[in-house]
Amino acid sequence: MAKVPEPLHTTAALIYQAYENDADNNHRPHLGASLIGHACERFLWMTFRWVDKKKFDGRMLRLFRAGHDFEPRIVGELRRIGVEVHDQTPDGKQWRVTSLGGHFGGSMDGAAQGFAEAPKAWAVTEFKTHNAKSFKALLEDGVQKSKPQHYAQMQIYMGETGMERAMYIAENKDNSELYSEWVHFDAVEFARLKARAERVINANEPPLKCSNDPSWFVCKMCDFHDHCHGETAPAVNCRTCAHATPFTTGDDGEWLCEARTNTITLEAQRTGCDQHRYIPILLERFAKQKDYVNGDVVYSTEQGDFANGDPNNGALASQEIRDCAQKVMLADCYRIKRELLGQGIDAKVVS
């Protein structure tokens, strides 16, 4: 008897696909205030430097959309009980907070006045949705302990806007239960977080790992696990290039290319150029920087040397290093490529 095929659930699959088609897979240009409270500073640096980006499937993207849909609903409910809520700027745009030359900031959910906790005080508003487990921890421990990233995000928004209060409202996605917490500004915490952001933005190399144990829970769940504990090479773009430096003056989040001595547009940053040379320490899991010769960075491995640089001169382009599935083969790939180039044959490492 022929096997009965599994049901395709075509309509549901098409809805998920629609979310994937509409997804913005570009990296965020700035270091986000929503991340600054993360446990690992190296994670923050790798996020800011576009070392890699996790892609979400349609189901997860739809779940994120549900979180966004909560915001206008809670704004309407707050207005219903007499709170004056400004969820947009006077010109109809989203509230934006930026600092450190435009490299750090985020988008506020809004500003409001008229809360029962302090009717005359203006407050930052922050709206979040939680699953049942997360919501239970929030009820037991409060936002600072159970969701330190949310707490840090509000501290940044309060510090940058001058408001000294924040209203945190959370919803349990399983049963629509609400939680509200009146959060006070902490000048010491704001200064610590701002200094952390500045340190991350100005660092030429990634900070130390928060743990050398790949099974530690923070590392195990991290999007950059294979970059810190495995042999994955970073994505190829201007921010993983040794030539790129962020300006911390001005407000436009500008970057300078030291190879071409010019500023780099955001679009150009996403693709890099033929002058891309990895920040050497990003390859330390499988290669050690040995030398710098004629514009190429030479690395040593147990199997031999290879160079990262101009492929026309026989060096491995950064994308070739990323595409090489077995990094133990890089020295051999480099040797073979140079031999073939000497015979007039153009060779390239592909995934």
mmCIF file of C-alpha atoms in Angstrom:
data_model
loop_
_atom_site.group_PDB
_atom_site.id
_atom_site.type_symbol
_atom_site.label_atom_id
_atom_site.label_comp_id
_atom_site.label_asym_id
_atom_site.label_seq_id
_atom_site.Cartn_x
_atom_site.Cartn_y
_atom_site.Cartn_z
ATOM 1 C CA MET A 1 0.000 0.000 0.000
ATOM 2 C CA ALA A 2 1.327 3.403 -0.953
ATOM 3 C CA LYS A 3 2.270 5.708 1.884
ATOM 4 C CA VAL A 4 -0.214 8.503 2.501
ATOM 5 C CA PRO A 5 1.599 11.843 2.062
ATOM 6 C CA GLU A 6 1.875 14.204 4.992
ATOM 7 C CA PRO A 7 -0.579 17.131 4.901
ATOM 8 C CA LEU A 8 1.036 20.281 3.482
ATOM 9 C CA HIS A 9 -0.899 22.868 5.513
ATOM 10 C CA THR A 10 -0.446 25.093 2.475
ATOM 11 C CA THR A 11 -2.322 28.152 3.729
ATOM 12 C CA ALA A 12 -0.403 28.316 7.010
ATOM 13 C CA ALA A 13 2.872 27.788 5.152
ATOM 14 C CA LEU A 14 2.044 30.599 2.734
ATOM 15 C CA ILE A 15 1.318 32.974 5.613
ATOM 16 C CA TYR A 16 4.686 32.144 7.181
ATOM 17 C CA GLN A 17 6.356 32.631 3.808
ATOM 18 C CA ALA A 18 4.738 36.049 3.448
ATOM 19 C CA TYR A 19 6.364 37.130 6.714
ATOM 20 C CA GLU A 20 9.731 35.835 5.512
ATOM 21 C CA ASN A 21 9.332 37.667 2.186
ATOM 22 C CA ASP A 22 8.609 40.950 3.966
ATOM 23 C CA ALA A 23 11.357 40.589 6.575
ATOM 24 C CA ASP A 24 14.118 43.188 6.720
ATOM 25 C CA ASN A 25 17.275 41.080 6.948
ATOM 26 C CA ASN A 26 19.600 44.059 7.130
ATOM 27 C CA HIS A 27 21.675 44.658 10.228
ATOM 28 C CA ARG A 28 20.676 47.462 12.579
ATOM 29 C CA PRO A 29 22.975 50.461 11.893
ATOM 30 C CA HIS A 30 23.462 51.322 15.558
ATOM 31 C CA LEU A 31 24.050 49.570 18.865
ATOM 32 C CA GLY A 32 20.552 49.252 20.287
ATOM 33 C CA ALA A 33 19.511 50.461 23.725
ATOM 34 C CA SER A 34 17.352 47.326 23.884
ATOM 35 C CA LEU A 35 20.529 45.214 23.955
ATOM 36 C CA ILE A 36 22.854 47.248 26.185
ATOM 37 C CA GLY A 37 21.849 45.294 29.305
ATOM 38 C CA HIS A 38 22.906 41.973 27.750
ATOM 39 C CA ALA A 39 25.104 39.812 29.968
ATOM 40 C CA CYS A 40 27.995 39.639 27.476
ATOM 41 C CA GLU A 41 29.896 42.686 26.212
ATOM 42 C CA ARG A 42 31.433 40.616 23.434
ATOM 43 C CA PHE A 43 27.903 39.864 22.176
ATOM 44 C CA LEU A 44 27.237 43.609 21.994
ATOM 45 C CA TRP A 45 30.444 44.212 20.029
ATOM 46 C CA MET A 46 29.714 41.398 17.578
ATOM 47 C CA THR A 47 26.189 42.703 17.062
ATOM 48 C CA PHE A 48 27.445 46.247 16.418
ATOM 49 C CA ARG A 49 30.165 44.933 14.097
ATOM 50 C CA TRP A 50 27.741 42.775 12.085
ATOM 51 C CA VAL A 51 29.724 39.590 12.696
ATOM 52 C CA ASP A 52 26.645 37.577 11.740
ATOM 53 C CA LYS A 53 22.873 37.834 11.723
ATOM 54 C CA LYS A 54 20.339 35.233 12.716
ATOM 55 C CA LYS A 55 17.496 34.722 10.269
ATOM 56 C CA PHE A 56 14.096 33.898 11.700
ATOM 57 C CA ASP A 57 11.459 31.703 10.129
ATOM 58 C CA GLY A 58 7.939 32.897 9.392
ATOM 59 C CA ARG A 59 6.496 31.550 12.629
ATOM 60 C CA MET A 60 8.944 33.553 14.736
ATOM 61 C CA LEU A 61 8.471 36.668 12.627
ATOM 62 C CA ARG A 62 4.725 36.365 13.138
ATOM 63 C CA LEU A 63 5.310 36.030 16.889
ATOM 64 C CA PHE A 64 7.358 39.239 16.861
ATOM 65 C CA ARG A 65 4.520 40.929 15.003
ATOM 66 C CA ALA A 66 2.171 39.963 17.819
ATOM 67 C CA GLY A 67 4.428 41.864 20.209
ATOM 68 C CA HIS A 68 4.249 44.953 18.009
ATOM 69 C CA ASP A 69 0.465 44.649 17.767
ATOM 70 C CA PHE A 70 0.260 44.878 21.560
ATOM 71 C CA GLU A 71 1.610 48.435 21.530
ATOM 72 C CA PRO A 72 -1.302 50.289 19.859
ATOM 73 C CA ARG A 73 -3.762 48.244 21.897
ATOM 74 C CA ILE A 74 -2.234 49.184 25.249
ATOM 75 C CA VAL A 75 -1.929 52.820 24.130
ATOM 76 C CA GLY A 76 -5.673 52.836 23.468
ATOM 77 C CA GLU A 77 -6.353 51.258 26.854
ATOM 78 C CA LEU A 78 -4.188 53.813 28.661
ATOM 79 C CA ARG A 79 -6.042 56.648 26.969
ATOM 80 C CA ARG A 80 -9.289 55.004 27.981
ATOM 81 C CA ILE A 81 -8.335 55.379 31.661
ATOM 82 C CA GLY A 82 -7.290 59.010 31.239
ATOM 83 C CA VAL A 83 -3.537 58.769 30.598
ATOM 84 C CA GLU A 84 -2.160 61.264 28.072
ATOM 85 C CA VAL A 85 -0.004 59.139 25.750
ATOM 86 C CA HIS A 86 2.224 60.429 22.974
ATOM 87 C CA ASP A 87 3.225 57.350 20.968
ATOM 88 C CA GLN A 88 4.556 59.494 18.111
ATOM 89 C CA THR A 89 6.544 62.712 17.814
ATOM 90 C CA PRO A 90 4.627 65.879 16.847
ATOM 91 C CA ASP A 91 5.532 65.245 13.186
ATOM 92 C CA GLY A 92 4.059 61.752 13.293
ATOM 93 C CA LYS A 93 7.282 59.763 13.576
ATOM 94 C CA GLN A 94 8.512 57.211 16.067
ATOM 95 C CA TRP A 95 10.372 58.537 19.100
ATOM 96 C CA ARG A 96 14.112 58.115 18.452
ATOM 97 C CA VAL A 97 16.903 58.476 21.010
ATOM 98 C CA THR A 98 20.502 58.634 19.768
ATOM 99 C CA SER A 99 23.921 59.445 21.212
ATOM 100 C CA LEU A 100 27.629 58.670 20.820
ATOM 101 C CA GLY A 101 27.822 60.086 17.326
ATOM 102 C CA GLY A 102 24.596 58.382 16.271
ATOM 103 C CA HIS A 103 26.033 54.913 16.930
ATOM 104 C CA PHE A 104 23.921 54.211 20.029
ATOM 105 C CA GLY A 105 20.209 54.575 20.614
ATOM 106 C CA GLY A 106 16.771 53.137 20.148
ATOM 107 C CA SER A 107 13.075 53.734 19.563
ATOM 108 C CA MET A 108 10.855 54.610 22.519
ATOM 109 C CA ASP A 109 7.318 53.307 22.669
ATOM 110 C CA GLY A 110 6.275 56.762 23.813
ATOM 111 C CA ALA A 111 5.977 59.331 26.593
ATOM 112 C CA ALA A 112 2.962 59.707 28.855
ATOM 113 C CA GLN A 113 1.502 61.637 31.784
ATOM 114 C CA GLY A 114 -1.371 60.931 34.140
ATOM 115 C CA PHE A 115 -0.517 57.553 35.627
ATOM 116 C CA ALA A 116 -2.089 56.720 38.982
ATOM 117 C CA GLU A 117 1.395 56.189 40.470
ATOM 118 C CA ALA A 118 2.368 59.871 39.905
ATOM 119 C CA PRO A 119 -0.236 61.808 37.884
ATOM 120 C CA LYS A 120 1.908 64.890 37.197
ATOM 121 C CA ALA A 121 5.123 63.129 36.168
ATOM 122 C CA TRP A 122 6.023 62.546 32.520
ATOM 123 C CA ALA A 123 7.284 59.024 31.969
ATOM 124 C CA VAL A 124 8.933 56.902 29.323
ATOM 125 C CA THR A 125 6.579 54.100 28.291
ATOM 126 C CA GLU A 126 7.837 50.600 27.548
ATOM 127 C CA PHE A 127 5.463 47.838 26.453
ATOM 128 C CA LYS A 128 6.454 44.158 26.264
ATOM 129 C CA THR A 129 4.793 40.765 25.854
ATOM 130 C CA HIS A 130 5.931 37.652 27.755
ATOM 131 C CA ASN A 131 5.284 33.947 27.728
ATOM 132 C CA ALA A 132 3.861 32.415 30.908
ATOM 133 C CA LYS A 133 7.243 31.437 32.385
ATOM 134 C CA SER A 134 8.769 34.850 31.802
ATOM 135 C CA PHE A 135 5.663 36.600 33.118
ATOM 136 C CA LYS A 136 5.727 34.525 36.304
ATOM 137 C CA ALA A 137 9.349 35.583 36.929
ATOM 138 C CA LEU A 138 8.362 39.190 36.321
ATOM 139 C CA LEU A 139 5.593 38.973 38.918
ATOM 140 C CA GLU A 140 7.943 37.424 41.460
ATOM 141 C CA ASP A 141 11.105 39.499 40.929
ATOM 142 C CA GLY A 142 10.202 42.699 39.081
ATOM 143 C CA VAL A 143 11.658 43.983 35.841
ATOM 144 C CA GLN A 144 15.174 44.869 37.035
ATOM 145 C CA LYS A 145 15.962 41.329 38.176
ATOM 146 C CA SER A 146 13.894 39.237 35.779
ATOM 147 C CA LYS A 147 14.429 41.322 32.616
ATOM 148 C CA PRO A 148 17.647 43.341 33.037
ATOM 149 C CA GLN A 149 17.762 44.255 29.344
ATOM 150 C CA HIS A 150 14.316 45.860 29.549
ATOM 151 C CA TYR A 151 15.358 47.716 32.698
ATOM 152 C CA ALA A 152 18.577 48.952 31.060
ATOM 153 C CA GLN A 153 16.653 50.069 27.990
ATOM 154 C CA MET A 154 14.394 52.261 30.117
ATOM 155 C CA GLN A 155 17.355 53.731 32.008
ATOM 156 C CA ILE A 156 18.908 54.816 28.708
ATOM 157 C CA TYR A 157 15.663 56.365 27.487
ATOM 158 C CA MET A 158 15.145 58.209 30.760
ATOM 159 C CA GLY A 159 18.729 59.451 30.854
ATOM 160 C CA GLU A 160 18.706 60.662 27.268
ATOM 161 C CA THR A 161 15.301 62.386 27.424
ATOM 162 C CA GLY A 162 15.534 63.865 30.923
ATOM 163 C CA MET A 163 12.437 62.062 32.168
ATOM 164 C CA GLU A 164 12.969 60.500 35.594
ATOM 165 C CA ARG A 165 10.191 57.922 35.509
ATOM 166 C CA ALA A 166 9.214 55.028 33.251
ATOM 167 C CA MET A 167 6.056 52.955 33.074
ATOM 168 C CA TYR A 168 6.696 49.329 32.185
ATOM 169 C CA ILE A 169 3.628 47.396 31.082
ATOM 170 C CA ALA A 170 3.803 43.711 30.216
ATOM 171 C CA GLU A 171 1.211 41.246 28.955
ATOM 172 C CA ASN A 172 1.110 37.509 29.460
ATOM 173 C CA LYS A 173 0.516 36.199 25.940
ATOM 174 C CA ASP A 174 -1.121 33.046 27.296
ATOM 175 C CA ASN A 175 -3.981 34.688 29.216
ATOM 176 C CA SER A 176 -3.787 38.467 28.541
ATOM 177 C CA GLU A 177 -2.912 39.231 32.186
ATOM 178 C CA LEU A 178 -1.252 42.632 32.596
ATOM 179 C CA TYR A 179 1.626 43.737 34.820
ATOM 180 C CA SER A 180 2.679 47.343 35.393
ATOM 181 C CA GLU A 181 5.708 48.685 37.213
ATOM 182 C CA TRP A 182 6.727 52.273 37.944
ATOM 183 C CA VAL A 183 10.491 52.513 37.352
ATOM 184 C CA HIS A 184 12.689 55.320 38.696
ATOM 185 C CA PHE A 185 15.728 56.800 36.978
ATOM 186 C CA ASP A 186 19.099 55.652 38.341
ATOM 187 C CA ALA A 187 21.826 58.120 37.355
ATOM 188 C CA VAL A 188 24.624 55.747 38.356
ATOM 189 C CA GLU A 189 23.196 52.898 36.291
ATOM 190 C CA PHE A 190 22.644 55.204 33.318
ATOM 191 C CA ALA A 191 26.267 56.358 33.437
ATOM 192 C CA ARG A 192 27.483 52.757 33.661
ATOM 193 C CA LEU A 193 25.405 51.679 30.673
ATOM 194 C CA LYS A 194 26.420 54.699 28.616
ATOM 195 C CA ALA A 195 30.100 54.031 29.360
ATOM 196 C CA ARG A 196 29.585 50.416 28.330
ATOM 197 C CA ALA A 197 28.087 51.471 25.010
ATOM 198 C CA GLU A 198 30.949 53.887 24.363
ATOM 199 C CA ARG A 199 33.493 51.188 25.188
ATOM 200 C CA VAL A 200 31.876 48.725 22.773
ATOM 201 C CA ILE A 201 31.592 51.242 19.942
ATOM 202 C CA ASN A 202 35.208 52.427 20.247
ATOM 203 C CA ALA A 203 36.766 48.956 20.617
ATOM 204 C CA ASN A 204 38.853 47.870 17.635
ATOM 205 C CA GLU A 205 38.693 44.244 18.758
ATOM 206 C CA PRO A 206 36.031 42.183 20.537
ATOM 207 C CA PRO A 207 36.043 42.157 24.356
ATOM 208 C CA LEU A 208 36.851 38.959 26.218
ATOM 209 C CA LYS A 209 34.264 36.187 26.221
ATOM 210 C CA CYS A 210 31.930 36.121 29.188
ATOM 211 C CA SER A 211 32.822 32.422 29.506
ATOM 212 C CA ASN A 212 35.279 29.964 27.973
ATOM 213 C CA ASP A 213 32.774 27.171 28.535
ATOM 214 C CA PRO A 214 30.746 26.621 25.329
ATOM 215 C CA SER A 215 28.046 24.824 27.343
ATOM 216 C CA TRP A 216 27.438 27.762 29.713
ATOM 217 C CA PHE A 217 23.818 28.814 29.322
ATOM 218 C CA VAL A 218 24.531 32.384 28.095
ATOM 219 C CA CYS A 219 26.975 31.071 25.480
ATOM 220 C CA LYS A 220 24.904 28.043 24.547
ATOM 221 C CA MET A 221 21.923 30.200 23.572
ATOM 222 C CA CYS A 222 23.963 32.938 21.874
ATOM 223 C CA ASP A 223 23.712 33.706 18.161
ATOM 224 C CA PHE A 224 27.512 34.030 18.082
ATOM 225 C CA HIS A 225 28.267 30.699 19.767
ATOM 226 C CA ASP A 226 30.126 29.327 16.752
ATOM 227 C CA HIS A 227 32.180 32.501 16.402
ATOM 228 C CA CYS A 228 33.400 32.354 19.989
ATOM 229 C CA HIS A 229 33.587 28.603 20.506
ATOM 230 C CA GLY A 230 33.631 27.171 16.977
ATOM 231 C CA GLU A 231 35.332 27.922 13.686
ATOM 232 C CA THR A 232 32.772 30.025 11.848
ATOM 233 C CA ALA A 233 34.294 33.019 10.057
ATOM 234 C CA PRO A 234 32.419 36.341 10.273
ATOM 235 C CA ALA A 235 30.160 37.771 7.601
ATOM 236 C CA VAL A 236 31.965 39.907 5.035
ATOM 237 C CA ASN A 237 31.047 43.576 5.367
ATOM 238 C CA CYS A 238 32.801 46.819 6.255
ATOM 239 C CA ARG A 239 32.279 46.398 9.975
ATOM 240 C CA THR A 240 34.233 43.137 10.152
ATOM 241 C CA CYS A 241 37.060 44.763 8.183
ATOM 242 C CA ALA A 242 40.240 45.965 9.855
ATOM 243 C CA HIS A 243 40.097 49.179 7.794
ATOM 244 C CA ALA A 244 36.773 50.449 9.218
ATOM 245 C CA THR A 245 36.462 52.808 12.188
ATOM 246 C CA PRO A 246 33.304 54.459 13.587
ATOM 247 C CA PHE A 247 33.231 58.233 14.100
ATOM 248 C CA THR A 248 31.864 59.181 17.526
ATOM 249 C CA THR A 249 31.451 62.852 16.649
ATOM 250 C CA GLY A 250 28.407 64.237 14.869
ATOM 251 C CA ASP A 251 25.000 62.540 14.841
ATOM 252 C CA ASP A 252 24.948 60.488 11.651
ATOM 253 C CA GLY A 253 26.634 57.270 12.763
ATOM 254 C CA GLU A 254 29.419 57.661 10.210
ATOM 255 C CA TRP A 255 32.218 55.172 9.514
ATOM 256 C CA LEU A 256 35.646 55.821 8.008
ATOM 257 C CA CYS A 257 37.469 53.474 5.626
ATOM 258 C CA GLU A 258 41.199 53.855 6.277
ATOM 259 C CA ALA A 259 42.057 51.923 3.099
ATOM 260 C CA ARG A 260 40.173 54.331 0.867
ATOM 261 C CA THR A 261 40.342 57.316 3.265
ATOM 262 C CA ASN A 262 36.675 58.184 2.926
ATOM 263 C CA THR A 263 33.416 57.784 4.792
ATOM 264 C CA ILE A 264 31.360 54.693 3.997
ATOM 265 C CA THR A 265 27.665 54.871 3.195
ATOM 266 C CA LEU A 266 25.382 52.514 5.074
ATOM 267 C CA GLU A 267 24.622 50.588 1.896
ATOM 268 C CA ALA A 268 28.315 50.190 1.101
ATOM 269 C CA GLN A 269 28.971 48.952 4.633
ATOM 270 C CA ARG A 270 26.619 46.027 4.069
ATOM 271 C CA THR A 271 28.627 44.520 1.194
ATOM 272 C CA GLY A 272 32.230 45.581 1.799
ATOM 273 C CA CYS A 273 34.710 45.790 -1.073
ATOM 274 C CA ASP A 274 37.747 44.057 -2.589
ATOM 275 C CA GLN A 275 39.944 45.644 0.094
ATOM 276 C CA HIS A 276 38.215 43.714 2.887
ATOM 277 C CA ARG A 277 40.642 42.280 5.413
ATOM 278 C CA TYR A 278 39.252 40.539 8.476
ATOM 279 C CA ILE A 279 39.958 41.996 11.891
ATOM 280 C CA PRO A 280 42.614 39.351 12.660
ATOM 281 C CA ILE A 281 41.432 38.348 16.119
ATOM 282 C CA LEU A 282 38.088 37.290 14.633
ATOM 283 C CA LEU A 283 39.876 34.308 13.068
ATOM 284 C CA GLU A 284 41.801 33.335 16.198
ATOM 285 C CA ARG A 285 39.884 30.100 16.698
ATOM 286 C CA PHE A 286 41.560 28.555 13.657
ATOM 287 C CA ALA A 287 44.410 30.897 12.618
ATOM 288 C CA LYS A 288 46.929 33.264 14.217
ATOM 289 C CA GLN A 289 48.108 36.477 12.602
ATOM 290 C CA LYS A 290 51.746 36.084 11.555
ATOM 291 C CA ASP A 291 52.641 38.996 9.281
ATOM 292 C CA TYR A 292 51.410 41.770 7.035
ATOM 293 C CA VAL A 293 52.899 41.660 3.529
ATOM 294 C CA ASN A 294 52.015 43.930 0.597
ATOM 295 C CA GLY A 295 48.561 44.654 1.920
ATOM 296 C CA ASP A 296 47.772 41.025 2.768
ATOM 297 C CA VAL A 297 47.405 39.642 6.289
ATOM 298 C CA VAL A 298 49.354 36.402 6.697
ATOM 299 C CA TYR A 299 48.074 33.768 9.129
ATOM 300 C CA SER A 300 49.670 30.617 10.475
ATOM 301 C CA THR A 301 47.901 27.337 11.192
ATOM 302 C CA GLU A 302 49.096 23.887 12.166
ATOM 303 C CA GLN A 303 48.771 22.903 8.495
ATOM 304 C CA GLY A 304 50.704 25.896 7.123
ATOM 305 C CA ASP A 305 50.204 29.559 6.263
ATOM 306 C CA PHE A 306 47.600 31.412 4.246
ATOM 307 C CA ALA A 307 46.997 35.060 3.390
ATOM 308 C CA ASN A 308 43.827 37.103 3.532
ATOM 309 C CA GLY A 309 43.886 39.801 0.886
ATOM 310 C CA ASP A 310 43.796 40.396 -2.854
ATOM 311 C CA PRO A 311 42.647 37.215 -4.656
ATOM 312 C CA ASN A 312 44.244 38.463 -7.884
ATOM 313 C CA ASN A 313 47.607 38.034 -6.198
ATOM 314 C CA GLY A 314 46.784 34.559 -4.937
ATOM 315 C CA ALA A 315 45.533 35.516 -1.472
ATOM 316 C CA LEU A 316 42.248 34.242 -0.102
ATOM 317 C CA ALA A 317 39.454 36.790 -0.206
ATOM 318 C CA SER A 318 37.529 37.141 3.047
ATOM 319 C CA GLN A 319 34.447 35.514 1.510
ATOM 320 C CA GLU A 320 36.519 32.486 0.558
ATOM 321 C CA ILE A 321 37.656 32.087 4.158
ATOM 322 C CA ARG A 322 34.045 32.284 5.338
ATOM 323 C CA ASP A 323 32.890 29.824 2.661
ATOM 324 C CA CYS A 324 35.561 27.231 3.443
ATOM 325 C CA ALA A 325 33.598 24.636 5.421
ATOM 326 C CA GLN A 326 36.692 22.930 6.857
ATOM 327 C CA LYS A 327 39.025 25.625 8.134
ATOM 328 C CA VAL A 328 41.765 23.015 8.479
ATOM 329 C CA MET A 329 41.947 23.140 4.653
ATOM 330 C CA LEU A 330 42.695 26.869 4.349
ATOM 331 C CA ALA A 331 46.470 26.489 4.025
ATOM 332 C CA ASP A 332 46.010 23.838 1.312
ATOM 333 C CA CYS A 333 43.427 25.972 -0.498
ATOM 334 C CA TYR A 334 45.844 28.888 -0.432
ATOM 335 C CA ARG A 335 48.703 26.769 -1.808
ATOM 336 C CA ILE A 336 46.589 25.235 -4.575
ATOM 337 C CA LYS A 337 45.116 28.580 -5.528
ATOM 338 C CA ARG A 338 48.566 30.127 -5.921
ATOM 339 C CA GLU A 339 49.768 27.168 -7.993
ATOM 340 C CA LEU A 340 46.795 27.418 -10.322
ATOM 341 C CA LEU A 341 47.166 31.169 -10.612
ATOM 342 C CA GLY A 342 50.768 30.600 -11.717
ATOM 343 C CA GLN A 343 49.380 28.435 -14.523
ATOM 344 C CA GLY A 344 46.959 31.158 -15.565
ATOM 345 C CA ILE A 345 43.966 29.390 -13.992
ATOM 346 C CA ASP A 346 41.615 31.437 -11.819
ATOM 347 C CA ALA A 347 40.476 29.403 -8.800
ATOM 348 C CA LYS A 348 38.101 30.238 -5.988
ATOM 349 C CA VAL A 349 37.011 28.609 -2.735
ATOM 350 C CA VAL A 350 33.240 28.181 -2.601
ATOM 351 C CA SER A 351 30.847 26.822 0.001
#
